[in-house]
Amino acid sequence: MSAEAHDTTASSPSPGAAPAAPSDFIRDIVAQHVAEQRYPQIVTRFPPEPNGYLHIGHAKSICLNFGIARENGGRCNLRMDDTNPTKEDVEYVESIIRDVHWLVDGWADHCLAFKKHGVPPESRVVNGATDYFMAPVCPAPSGTPGVEPFFASDYFDQIHAYAVRLIEKGKAYICDLSPEDTEKYRGAPDRPGTDSPFRTRTVAENLDLFARMRAGEFPNGTRTLRAKIDMSSPNIWLRDPVLYRIKHAAHHQTGDAWCIYPMYDFAHCLSDYIEGITHSICTLEFEVHRPLYDWILENLDLPRPLPHQYEFAKLIPSHMIVSKRKLIHLVNEKVVSGWDDPRLPTISGIRRRGVPATALRRFATGVGVTKFNSLTDIAVYEHVVRDELNATALRRLAVLDPIKLVLTNIPVGQIIEVDATDNPQSENPTTRKVPFGREILIERDDFAEVPPPKYFRLKPGGDVRLKYACIIKCDEIVKDAAGNLVEIRCTADLDSRAGGPNAAKKVKGTIHWVSAAHAISAEVRLYDRLFTAAEPDAGGDFTKALNPDSLKIVQARLEPSLGQATMEQRFQFERLGYFALDGEDSKPGALVFNRTISLKDTWAKA
RNA sequence: UGCCCAAUGGUGUAAUGGUAGCACAACAGAUUCUGACUCUGUUUGUCUAGGUUCGAGUCCUAGUUGGGCAGCCA
């Protein structure tokens, strides 16, 4: 594996390629460390808690961590931050693995590190103390057998041993304060805390109590293990933070082995250390935790280089909600069909919607990395999705809201095969045959009996080009007894077909169509933004900002070649938008297409 | 009235003491067998006040505004 070889693709501007690696303050720091040869290898990690599905905000973190790894010939560990058994579930573990693979495959899968299933950290004695290291399997692309993500819960034994070491050094103690009293003793941001009455217990007493905590002698909430730091620190997180709490609860990975579980602050820095992480990148809210992160590691006399934490501003996209609590609300209240509803900004939803991983990566990388809390306009996201799909999607003809059009000068039963281009953006465009004949279907919107000003499409007496076929002229319209338009009757100028004498003739509009006799039917789900407000939260109740038209389902008529559509393919239904098969509900013979995104429509806006 | 962090066009981001640039958005036009794409042009910016310097978006001080921190959550 050569980092350089991959980096050549990183700077390629061609669509579908990895985005160019930008410069940002974290990459600058890493670059300096590389120049100094501070570490043998750059090692990052992506550490989600398995208590929800990954979303677009996680995508930014994944692209940052894996991006830095791949740009520096390093690796990135996928680690479940699973220290709170009462909030987590294996369903989430599985979805996270799926989503991470999907996002990094073909881009940074050579940096994706897992560990061998069931293998504990290696231990060796250094200067009389045991040191722990969890060896990675890297690369571990999708489907590698016998590997699994790293789990903080894999280190419960080691983290416990480190807790004992802290107690032995007189730097941690067992506190009997109730949760309420612990809060009172902590003070407030502008008021110092006071020492716990249990702060001065002897090492022997602390060791004994900690052993009994672990043995299950005490009920939930009765005792904690706390770091002995400084109750008057201006930083709340240095006021003797809780390191371990009692939770008589089964863990989704370790079962009933434990009834005490380490807190995030204690487990995270140690997990980083055990895995040999060099750069521990997290979001801004952990900035005030950094002194604690450093304190724990520095007070354990660890023999290997310590990891360091760097913080960046998380992604906040407009018109979306990424709060785990609110996502769960939408799922539980059945506002959406599930965690992978194509309207959700979850990675599963985005994938099901038909967005290519390359597009998500381009967006997640393109938004940049700073310490400024910003709102990213959803238009930036929509732009990369369109741009990516424009370059790759197969052009097809589909009519969402059909109306019959009869070409009166074409004999009944005559089938004319026309050549249609698959993708005009490709260097050597391929074509396919599309059947054309006397009776076709066009979009109801593409005819106007009373056209508004500057209307380019079909109108009584007017002409228009049928894409890939010929120019037609509208002679008459047929209405039913109720006055509804039921049929448009036109004459076709067959000489205006490609290669014909009138091929170069200019008409103002070109519309799409399908042959009535050959078109297949399919369900098409027209998705739109889930929220109408840029900041759905702004008004207090985000459900008030829900877009009532975020999903419209239609029975569409498609050109016959779409009957052979595959899951991997992306389509542009010409003049309409980008579409892909729904991975969940589409079946052979009963196809379901999802609209990933519409084409830009400057006419509708005017 | 504590501590920490941040502030560049409408939005996001770059400029590492030396010409404020890019992307998205918007607007105008060209082109077009997709009212898409593409192309051309236009509008709009360094939070404020001092200081250092030949020179400050960048360094310093103060202020303003915004964000974060008081889970036995992560």
XYZ file of C-alpha atoms (C1' of nucleotides) in Angstrom:
680
model
C 0.000 0.000 0.000
C 1.389 3.338 -0.988
C 0.025 6.548 0.408
C 1.516 8.452 -2.494
C -0.321 6.328 -5.011
C -3.591 7.182 -3.361
C -2.729 10.812 -3.034
C -2.541 11.184 -6.789
C -6.232 10.478 -6.938
C -6.847 12.905 -4.110
C -5.958 15.877 -6.250
C -7.792 14.726 -9.363
C -10.570 17.131 -10.250
C -12.571 14.566 -12.200
C -16.001 13.753 -10.801
C -16.157 10.472 -8.975
C -12.641 10.893 -7.700
C -11.800 11.644 -4.115
C -12.015 15.300 -3.203
C -8.782 17.225 -3.140
C -7.352 17.201 0.352
C -7.796 20.671 1.753
C -5.655 22.417 4.270
C -7.090 23.173 7.665
C -5.771 23.868 11.126
C -5.819 20.217 12.193
C -4.126 18.981 9.014
C -1.557 21.737 9.518
C -0.784 20.378 12.986
C -0.550 16.837 11.672
C 1.707 17.975 8.818
C 4.027 19.565 11.327
C 4.134 16.397 13.404
C 4.901 14.404 10.272
C 7.704 16.819 9.395
C 9.101 16.445 12.904
C 8.729 12.664 12.652
C 7.060 12.788 16.013
C 5.190 9.520 15.479
C 6.084 6.412 13.494
C 2.611 6.526 11.952
C -0.367 8.853 12.114
C -3.255 7.056 13.787
C -6.725 8.536 14.116
C -9.993 7.042 15.186
C -13.710 7.417 14.602
C -15.433 6.680 17.941
C -19.241 6.702 17.730
C -21.394 5.580 20.635
C -23.677 2.791 19.352
C -26.859 4.461 20.519
C -28.175 5.748 17.206
C -27.569 5.768 13.474
C -24.728 7.718 11.922
C -25.722 10.958 10.211
C -24.276 13.577 7.905
C -22.460 15.208 10.827
C -20.649 11.933 11.500
C -19.782 11.842 7.808
C -17.737 14.998 8.313
C -15.908 13.408 11.219
C -15.331 10.186 9.262
C -13.958 12.084 6.277
C -11.712 14.153 8.534
C -10.294 11.200 10.445
C -9.962 8.844 7.490
C -8.820 11.704 5.276
C -5.957 12.570 7.598
C -5.011 8.897 7.849
C -4.941 8.358 4.089
C -3.114 11.587 3.362
C -0.334 10.611 5.746
C -0.011 6.897 5.165
C -1.681 6.276 8.497
C -4.675 4.319 9.720
C -7.994 5.082 11.327
C -9.645 2.826 13.894
C -13.381 2.386 13.958
C -14.183 2.204 17.653
C -17.464 1.775 19.472
C -17.482 4.099 22.450
C -19.661 1.740 24.437
C -19.239 2.578 28.106
C -22.922 3.079 28.911
C -24.772 -0.242 28.493
C -28.159 1.212 29.316
C -28.178 3.408 26.204
C -26.580 1.193 23.601
C -27.572 -1.656 21.333
C -26.025 -4.085 18.829
C -28.459 -2.920 16.140
C -26.547 0.343 16.156
C -23.162 -1.383 16.106
C -24.155 -3.169 12.911
C -25.552 -0.105 11.198
C -22.436 1.882 12.068
C -20.134 -0.723 10.518
C -22.281 -0.800 7.375
C -22.347 2.961 7.052
C -18.632 3.478 7.633
C -17.761 0.860 5.038
C -20.094 2.406 2.514
C -18.612 5.845 3.040
C -14.917 4.916 2.895
C -14.915 2.000 0.432
C -12.864 2.799 -2.633
C -11.406 5.846 -0.937
C -9.882 5.107 2.453
C -10.667 1.440 2.985
C -6.918 0.822 2.892
C -6.672 2.862 6.126
C -9.706 1.399 7.849
C -8.459 -0.568 10.846
C -10.334 -3.256 12.731
C -9.083 -5.772 15.261
C -9.099 -9.583 15.343
C -12.297 -10.896 16.816
C -12.016 -11.874 20.474
C -8.369 -10.934 20.917
C -7.558 -8.824 24.009
C -4.908 -6.081 24.112
C -1.297 -7.244 24.256
C 0.379 -6.558 27.581
C 4.017 -6.164 28.497
C 5.777 -4.941 31.601
C 7.680 -1.667 31.325
C 9.505 -0.309 34.380
C 7.495 -2.542 36.651
C 4.133 -1.454 35.285
C 1.983 -3.241 32.736
C 1.470 -1.505 29.425
C -1.386 -2.394 27.079
C -1.600 -2.191 23.311
C -4.394 -3.236 20.993
C -2.996 -4.364 17.653
C -4.930 -3.369 14.519
C -5.789 -5.287 11.386
C -5.264 -2.824 8.584
C -6.370 -2.660 5.888
C -9.672 -4.301 6.725
C -11.977 -3.553 3.809
C -15.620 -4.510 3.682
C -16.118 -8.224 4.225
C -12.731 -9.041 5.770
C -13.357 -12.216 7.793
C -12.574 -12.563 11.499
C -12.331 -8.873 12.240
C -14.554 -6.462 14.120
C -14.421 -2.839 15.222
C -12.512 -1.792 18.283
C -14.727 -1.507 21.348
C -13.985 0.570 24.413
C -15.602 -2.352 26.256
C -12.713 -4.547 25.068
C -10.536 -2.578 27.458
C -12.672 -2.787 30.590
C -10.023 -4.955 32.287
C -7.240 -2.575 31.342
C -9.190 0.552 32.208
C -9.980 -1.000 35.558
C -6.299 -1.734 36.096
C -5.486 1.897 35.327
C -8.107 2.987 37.852
C -6.446 0.814 40.478
C -3.100 2.366 39.572
C -4.541 5.851 40.040
C -5.904 4.855 43.458
C -2.536 3.414 44.426
C -0.910 6.696 43.511
C -3.355 8.539 45.743
C -4.924 10.254 42.731
C -8.387 8.763 42.891
C -10.786 7.932 45.683
C -14.122 6.300 46.372
C -16.823 8.831 47.127
C -20.058 7.951 48.927
C -21.865 11.168 48.038
C -25.291 10.701 46.414
C -25.715 12.023 42.871
C -27.560 15.038 44.298
C -24.839 15.807 46.822
C -22.120 15.323 44.252
C -23.811 18.050 42.218
C -24.037 20.358 45.238
C -20.401 19.859 46.172
C -19.338 20.573 42.590
C -20.298 24.239 42.932
C -21.131 26.255 39.828
C -19.171 27.747 36.928
C -18.763 30.998 38.856
C -18.506 29.416 42.315
C -15.855 26.957 43.471
C -16.818 23.517 44.706
C -16.035 22.011 48.074
C -14.093 18.888 48.854
C -16.004 15.679 49.311
C -15.833 14.424 52.926
C -14.547 11.131 51.467
C -11.647 12.739 49.647
C -9.100 11.869 52.327
C -9.682 8.131 52.521
C -6.549 6.015 52.641
C -5.267 4.134 49.618
C -6.016 0.837 51.344
C -9.571 1.854 52.096
C -10.099 3.077 48.513
C -8.690 -0.138 47.091
C -10.963 -2.217 49.292
C -14.057 -0.193 48.455
C -13.290 -0.238 44.737
C -12.941 -4.027 44.851
C -16.280 -4.292 46.624
C -17.894 -1.935 44.097
C -16.728 -4.233 41.373
C -17.912 -7.295 43.299
C -21.416 -5.880 43.258
C -21.804 -5.155 46.975
C -23.350 -1.716 46.467
C -26.495 -0.574 44.676
C -26.556 1.852 41.760
C -25.657 5.425 42.629
C -24.305 4.768 46.090
C -20.600 5.210 45.356
C -18.290 6.439 42.614
C -14.625 6.435 41.866
C -13.423 10.016 41.498
C -10.178 11.589 40.357
C -8.543 13.720 43.045
C -7.759 16.947 41.203
C -9.035 20.353 42.341
C -12.529 21.203 43.573
C -11.861 24.923 43.129
C -10.688 24.700 39.533
C -12.371 27.201 37.189
C -12.803 24.227 34.874
C -15.750 22.172 36.097
C -14.277 19.016 34.619
C -11.271 19.192 36.895
C -13.430 19.269 40.051
C -12.825 15.648 41.029
C -14.682 14.156 38.056
C -16.370 10.784 38.360
C -14.308 8.030 36.739
C -16.457 4.982 37.479
C -20.091 4.566 38.400
C -22.106 1.576 39.575
C -24.565 0.250 36.999
C -26.065 -3.143 37.581
C -26.858 -3.614 33.926
C -25.941 -6.148 31.260
C -23.707 -4.834 28.512
C -24.333 -5.661 24.847
C -20.696 -6.784 24.475
C -19.510 -7.886 27.898
C -22.752 -9.318 29.238
C -22.876 -9.581 33.023
C -19.128 -9.373 33.567
C -19.328 -5.876 35.054
C -21.515 -3.834 37.361
C -19.239 -0.809 37.316
C -18.579 1.089 34.098
C -16.017 3.790 33.310
C -17.195 7.275 32.361
C -16.466 8.718 28.915
C -13.626 10.918 30.144
C -11.791 8.044 31.746
C -12.421 5.451 29.054
C -11.839 7.617 26.016
C -8.318 8.857 26.615
C -7.239 5.403 27.758
C -8.832 3.724 24.729
C -6.942 6.180 22.545
C -3.717 5.351 24.342
C -4.245 1.591 24.206
C -4.878 1.763 20.461
C -1.854 3.948 19.822
C -3.924 6.867 18.571
C -1.799 9.926 17.822
C -4.478 12.479 17.017
C -7.786 12.265 18.839
C -10.125 14.533 16.949
C -13.481 15.501 18.404
C -16.022 18.293 18.366
C -15.886 21.627 20.164
C -17.993 20.713 23.185
C -15.115 18.542 24.395
C -12.699 21.450 24.462
C -13.170 21.926 28.203
C -12.570 18.211 28.730
C -9.097 18.337 27.190
C -7.310 19.246 30.454
C -8.904 16.177 32.025
C -7.951 14.014 29.041
C -4.350 15.128 29.521
C -4.456 14.873 33.317
C -5.504 11.234 33.304
C -2.855 10.161 30.821
C -0.113 12.229 32.429
C -0.802 10.860 35.897
C -0.496 7.225 34.882
C 3.201 7.270 33.919
C 2.549 5.661 30.568
C 5.600 4.512 28.596
C 4.430 5.149 25.026
C 3.760 8.543 23.376
C 0.471 10.029 24.560
C -2.369 10.850 22.204
C -3.562 14.439 22.020
C -7.026 15.821 21.536
C -7.963 18.407 18.898
C -11.392 19.941 18.509
C -13.302 21.251 15.503
C -16.774 22.670 14.921
C -19.340 20.058 14.024
C -21.351 20.261 10.827
C -24.751 21.916 11.096
C -26.562 21.655 7.771
C -29.553 23.894 7.108
C -33.007 22.319 6.615
C -31.945 19.192 8.490
C -32.075 17.843 12.002
C -29.176 15.756 13.299
C -29.882 15.679 17.015
C -30.055 12.029 18.031
C -33.017 12.682 20.280
C -34.995 14.375 17.518
C -34.057 11.755 14.949
C -35.377 9.109 17.330
C -38.557 11.139 17.756
C -39.149 11.209 13.980
C -38.551 7.461 13.771
C -40.654 6.513 16.806
C -43.552 8.815 15.917
C -43.525 7.346 12.391
C -43.071 10.752 10.831
C -40.599 8.878 8.652
C -40.456 5.199 7.761
C -37.343 4.378 9.787
C -33.718 5.298 10.404
C -33.048 4.801 6.686
C -35.936 6.914 5.426
C -34.555 8.692 2.348
C -35.572 12.061 3.787
C -33.404 11.648 6.867
C -29.830 12.965 6.997
C -28.688 9.609 8.341
C -25.986 7.946 6.282
C -28.396 5.043 5.709
C -31.088 7.444 4.539
C -28.709 9.311 2.287
C -27.520 6.037 0.763
C -31.077 4.802 0.235
C -31.975 8.105 -1.369
C -29.400 7.334 -4.069
C -26.658 9.783 -3.144
C -23.269 8.347 -4.173
C -20.680 8.024 -1.401
C -18.368 10.169 -3.510
C -20.843 13.045 -3.309
C -21.273 12.771 0.450
C -17.510 12.687 0.851
C -17.045 15.702 -1.380
C -19.541 17.623 0.720
C -18.228 16.446 4.076
C -14.697 17.363 3.090
C -15.590 20.529 1.234
C -17.271 22.264 4.154
C -13.884 22.711 5.772
C -12.638 22.344 9.320
C -12.609 25.300 11.699
C -13.481 26.205 15.265
C -16.323 28.459 14.163
C -19.911 27.306 14.701
C -21.562 27.774 11.355
C -24.723 26.851 9.499
C -23.931 25.187 6.196
C -26.445 25.960 3.460
C -28.112 22.784 2.202
C -27.622 24.220 -1.303
C -23.939 23.314 -1.034
C -24.902 19.700 -0.387
C -27.468 19.664 -3.173
C -24.925 21.133 -5.550
C -22.337 18.374 -5.054
C -25.035 15.710 -5.341
C -26.208 17.157 -8.660
C -22.686 17.708 -9.882
C -21.651 14.149 -9.096
C -24.777 12.649 -10.622
C -24.634 14.871 -13.693
C -21.270 13.328 -14.520
C -22.248 9.722 -13.872
C -26.004 9.173 -14.211
C -27.517 7.379 -17.211
C -30.021 9.567 -19.056
C -33.429 7.943 -19.413
C -36.897 9.035 -20.474
C -39.654 8.880 -17.895
C -43.038 10.561 -17.588
C -44.274 11.193 -14.086
C -47.709 12.627 -14.887
C -48.644 11.286 -18.327
C -51.053 12.605 -20.895
C -51.676 10.863 -24.212
C -50.373 12.426 -27.399
C -51.242 11.005 -30.827
C -49.068 11.651 -33.860
C -51.743 11.467 -36.505
C -49.394 11.120 -39.481
C -47.649 8.011 -38.136
C -49.460 4.794 -39.066
C -50.947 2.639 -36.347
C -48.503 -0.105 -35.392
C -45.395 1.531 -36.855
C -42.446 1.423 -34.485
C -39.529 3.769 -35.065
C -36.383 3.103 -33.085
C -34.514 6.258 -32.162
C -31.002 6.568 -30.770
C -30.737 8.156 -27.342
C -27.553 9.235 -25.622
C -26.760 7.574 -22.292
C -24.661 10.405 -20.915
C -23.647 13.457 -22.943
C -21.075 14.352 -20.270
C -18.985 11.254 -20.832
C -15.977 11.343 -23.119
C -17.268 8.651 -25.455
C -21.031 8.746 -25.080
C -22.855 5.493 -25.731
C -26.385 5.266 -27.070
C -29.385 2.969 -26.829
C -32.487 2.380 -28.929
C -35.785 3.769 -27.691
C -39.074 2.814 -29.356
C -41.164 5.645 -30.768
C -44.510 5.520 -32.509
C -47.971 6.953 -33.114
C -49.106 7.057 -29.512
C -46.843 8.532 -26.905
C -47.139 9.905 -23.403
C -45.808 13.311 -22.427
C -45.717 15.242 -19.167
C -48.994 17.007 -18.442
C -46.945 20.058 -17.458
C -45.350 20.193 -20.882
C -48.568 21.252 -22.541
C -50.394 24.476 -21.849
C -53.706 25.336 -23.478
C -53.240 28.904 -22.304
C -49.465 29.305 -22.096
C -47.931 31.838 -19.748
C -45.408 34.292 -21.211
C -42.119 32.743 -22.371
C -43.574 29.245 -22.275
C -41.241 27.130 -24.427
C -43.159 23.881 -24.501
C -46.190 22.564 -26.372
C -49.239 24.753 -26.927
C -52.124 24.764 -29.408
C -50.701 25.463 -32.858
C -47.168 25.465 -31.497
C -44.276 23.148 -32.110
C -41.768 21.443 -29.885
C -39.041 18.851 -30.256
C -39.483 15.400 -28.791
C -36.089 14.588 -27.326
C -34.144 12.181 -29.572
C -37.129 11.900 -31.956
C -38.530 14.735 -34.032
C -40.339 18.036 -34.071
C -44.088 17.908 -33.661
C -46.833 20.457 -34.152
C -49.995 20.583 -32.073
C -53.096 20.457 -34.238
C -55.926 19.861 -31.824
C -56.835 18.827 -28.308
C -59.496 16.435 -27.111
C -61.481 16.970 -23.926
C -63.932 14.744 -22.110
C -67.485 15.696 -21.186
C -66.255 17.344 -17.992
C -63.854 19.526 -19.941
C -60.677 17.704 -18.903
C -57.901 17.394 -21.419
C -57.598 13.733 -22.416
C -55.576 13.728 -25.605
C -53.334 15.944 -27.679
C -53.202 15.392 -31.429
C -50.132 16.451 -33.367
C -48.312 15.903 -36.640
C -44.709 14.713 -36.605
C -42.067 16.124 -38.918
C -40.135 12.894 -39.419
C -37.563 14.775 -41.518
C -36.432 16.560 -38.352
C -35.023 13.355 -36.907
C -31.263 13.120 -36.362
C -29.621 12.881 -39.793
C -32.774 14.063 -41.572
C -32.983 17.162 -43.806
C -34.708 19.189 -41.079
C -32.526 17.913 -38.244
C -30.952 21.308 -37.679
C -34.269 23.092 -37.457
C -34.521 25.107 -34.269
C -37.518 25.097 -32.007
C -37.736 26.791 -28.650
C -38.535 23.766 -26.529
C -37.586 20.117 -26.198
C -39.674 17.757 -24.105
C -39.375 14.150 -22.986
C -41.803 11.334 -23.788
C -42.309 7.567 -23.738
C -44.017 5.285 -26.212
C -47.473 4.431 -24.854
C -47.264 0.901 -26.210
C -43.836 0.155 -24.772
C -43.620 2.142 -21.541
C -43.358 0.213 -18.289
C -44.970 1.308 -15.049
C -43.173 1.912 -11.782
C -43.702 3.605 -8.478
C -41.678 6.760 -8.152
C -41.137 8.422 -4.795
C -40.550 12.124 -5.083
C -38.611 13.251 -2.058
C -38.074 16.828 -1.052
C -36.500 18.545 1.953
C -37.957 17.224 5.219
C -38.037 20.702 6.720
C -39.074 23.987 5.177
C -37.112 26.141 7.617
C -33.356 26.599 7.378
C -33.134 26.029 11.119
C -35.995 23.688 12.040
C -35.088 24.169 15.698
C -35.250 27.928 15.656
C -38.936 28.183 16.542
C -38.607 25.832 19.490
C -40.686 22.997 18.024
C -38.961 21.447 15.047
C -42.031 19.425 14.076
C -43.737 22.692 13.095
C -41.151 23.102 10.355
C -41.895 19.731 8.745
C -42.497 19.942 5.017
C -45.936 18.427 4.288
C -44.773 17.726 0.726
C -41.530 15.968 1.607
C -42.818 12.820 -0.130
C -45.110 12.427 -3.108
C -45.684 9.017 -4.638
C -46.635 8.696 -8.292
C -47.131 5.880 -10.775
C -44.832 6.798 -13.606
C -44.337 5.452 -17.132
C -40.757 4.690 -18.064
C -38.876 3.836 -21.224
C -38.567 0.023 -21.452
C -34.797 -0.151 -20.818
C -35.441 0.889 -17.221
C -36.894 -2.565 -16.654
C -33.292 -3.791 -16.454
C -32.208 -1.138 -13.944
C -29.849 -2.319 -11.208
C -29.307 -1.055 -7.672
C -25.880 0.318 -8.454
C -27.053 2.425 -11.376
C -27.926 6.079 -11.112
C -30.327 7.651 -13.581
C -31.270 11.053 -14.749
C -34.864 11.053 -15.880
C -34.341 13.757 -18.455
C -35.548 17.212 -17.481
C -36.798 15.878 -14.138
C -34.015 14.859 -11.806
C -31.823 12.057 -10.564
C -33.287 8.709 -9.550
C -32.172 5.350 -8.179
C -33.860 2.101 -7.302
C -35.053 1.814 -3.699
C -32.964 -0.855 -2.005
C -35.705 -1.778 0.405
C -38.957 -1.907 -1.540
C -38.084 -2.289 -5.205
C -38.732 -5.778 -6.638
C -38.353 -7.169 -10.157
C -41.605 -6.415 -11.946
C -42.612 -3.908 -9.263
C -39.879 -1.343 -9.451
C -39.659 1.524 -7.004
C -37.508 4.519 -7.825
C -36.467 7.212 -5.380
C -35.831 10.727 -6.554
C -32.429 11.585 -5.165
C -32.721 15.212 -6.184
C -34.473 17.252 -8.829
C -32.686 19.083 -11.610
C -32.237 22.791 -11.021
C -35.283 24.569 -12.334
C -34.739 28.218 -13.111
C -38.020 28.390 -15.017
C -40.160 27.455 -12.033
C -38.455 30.088 -9.913
C -39.119 32.945 -12.293
C -21.816 38.231 36.766
C -16.317 32.343 36.581
C -13.437 29.651 32.858
C -12.586 28.144 27.754
C -13.275 29.005 22.460
C -14.504 31.810 18.204
C -15.520 36.201 14.783
C -13.441 37.473 6.733
C -19.388 39.088 1.145
C -26.156 36.479 1.848
C -23.731 31.380 3.329
C -19.274 28.463 4.005
C -14.142 28.823 3.623
C -8.677 30.595 2.084
C -4.846 34.112 2.745
C 0.655 31.368 8.357
C 3.155 40.314 8.779
C 3.391 42.019 2.077
C -2.201 42.405 -4.325
C -8.451 40.012 0.463
C -9.092 34.738 -3.178
C -12.326 30.307 -3.934
C -17.035 27.685 -3.660
C -22.268 27.945 -3.024
C -26.259 31.391 -3.488
C -28.300 35.685 -6.126
C -28.697 38.717 -10.567
C -27.744 39.702 -15.992
C -26.362 37.645 -20.631
C -24.522 33.684 -24.172
C -25.167 28.683 -25.550
C -28.332 24.437 -25.613
C -32.263 18.291 -28.999
C -32.487 18.505 -20.895
C -35.611 26.027 -19.016
C -30.102 20.941 -16.839
C -24.872 21.163 -17.779
C -21.326 24.713 -19.732
C -19.489 29.787 -20.593
C -19.240 35.273 -19.661
C -20.194 39.252 -16.551
C -22.222 41.767 -11.995
C -23.405 42.712 -6.724
C -21.701 41.980 -1.771
C -16.601 41.053 3.101
C -11.867 41.412 7.287
C -17.061 42.875 14.524
C -15.503 47.798 17.175
C -11.709 50.973 19.360
C -6.835 51.629 20.437
C -1.628 49.899 19.965
C 3.030 47.482 17.592
C 5.026 47.844 12.463
C 7.545 50.740 6.544
C 3.210 47.565 6.175
C -2.090 44.200 10.182
C -7.619 39.992 8.199
C -3.100 38.072 10.526
C 0.534 40.234 16.396
C -0.919 42.917 21.410
C -4.783 45.299 24.726
C -9.742 46.455 25.744
C -14.651 46.052 24.288
C -18.850 43.869 21.442
C -21.296 39.638 19.695
C -21.848 34.361 19.363
C -20.818 29.323 21.163
C -19.372 25.757 25.001
C -18.888 24.057 30.271
C -22.362 22.922 36.461
C -24.835 13.952 33.803
C -23.071 8.786 38.214
C -24.575 10.801 29.160
C -21.147 10.698 25.127
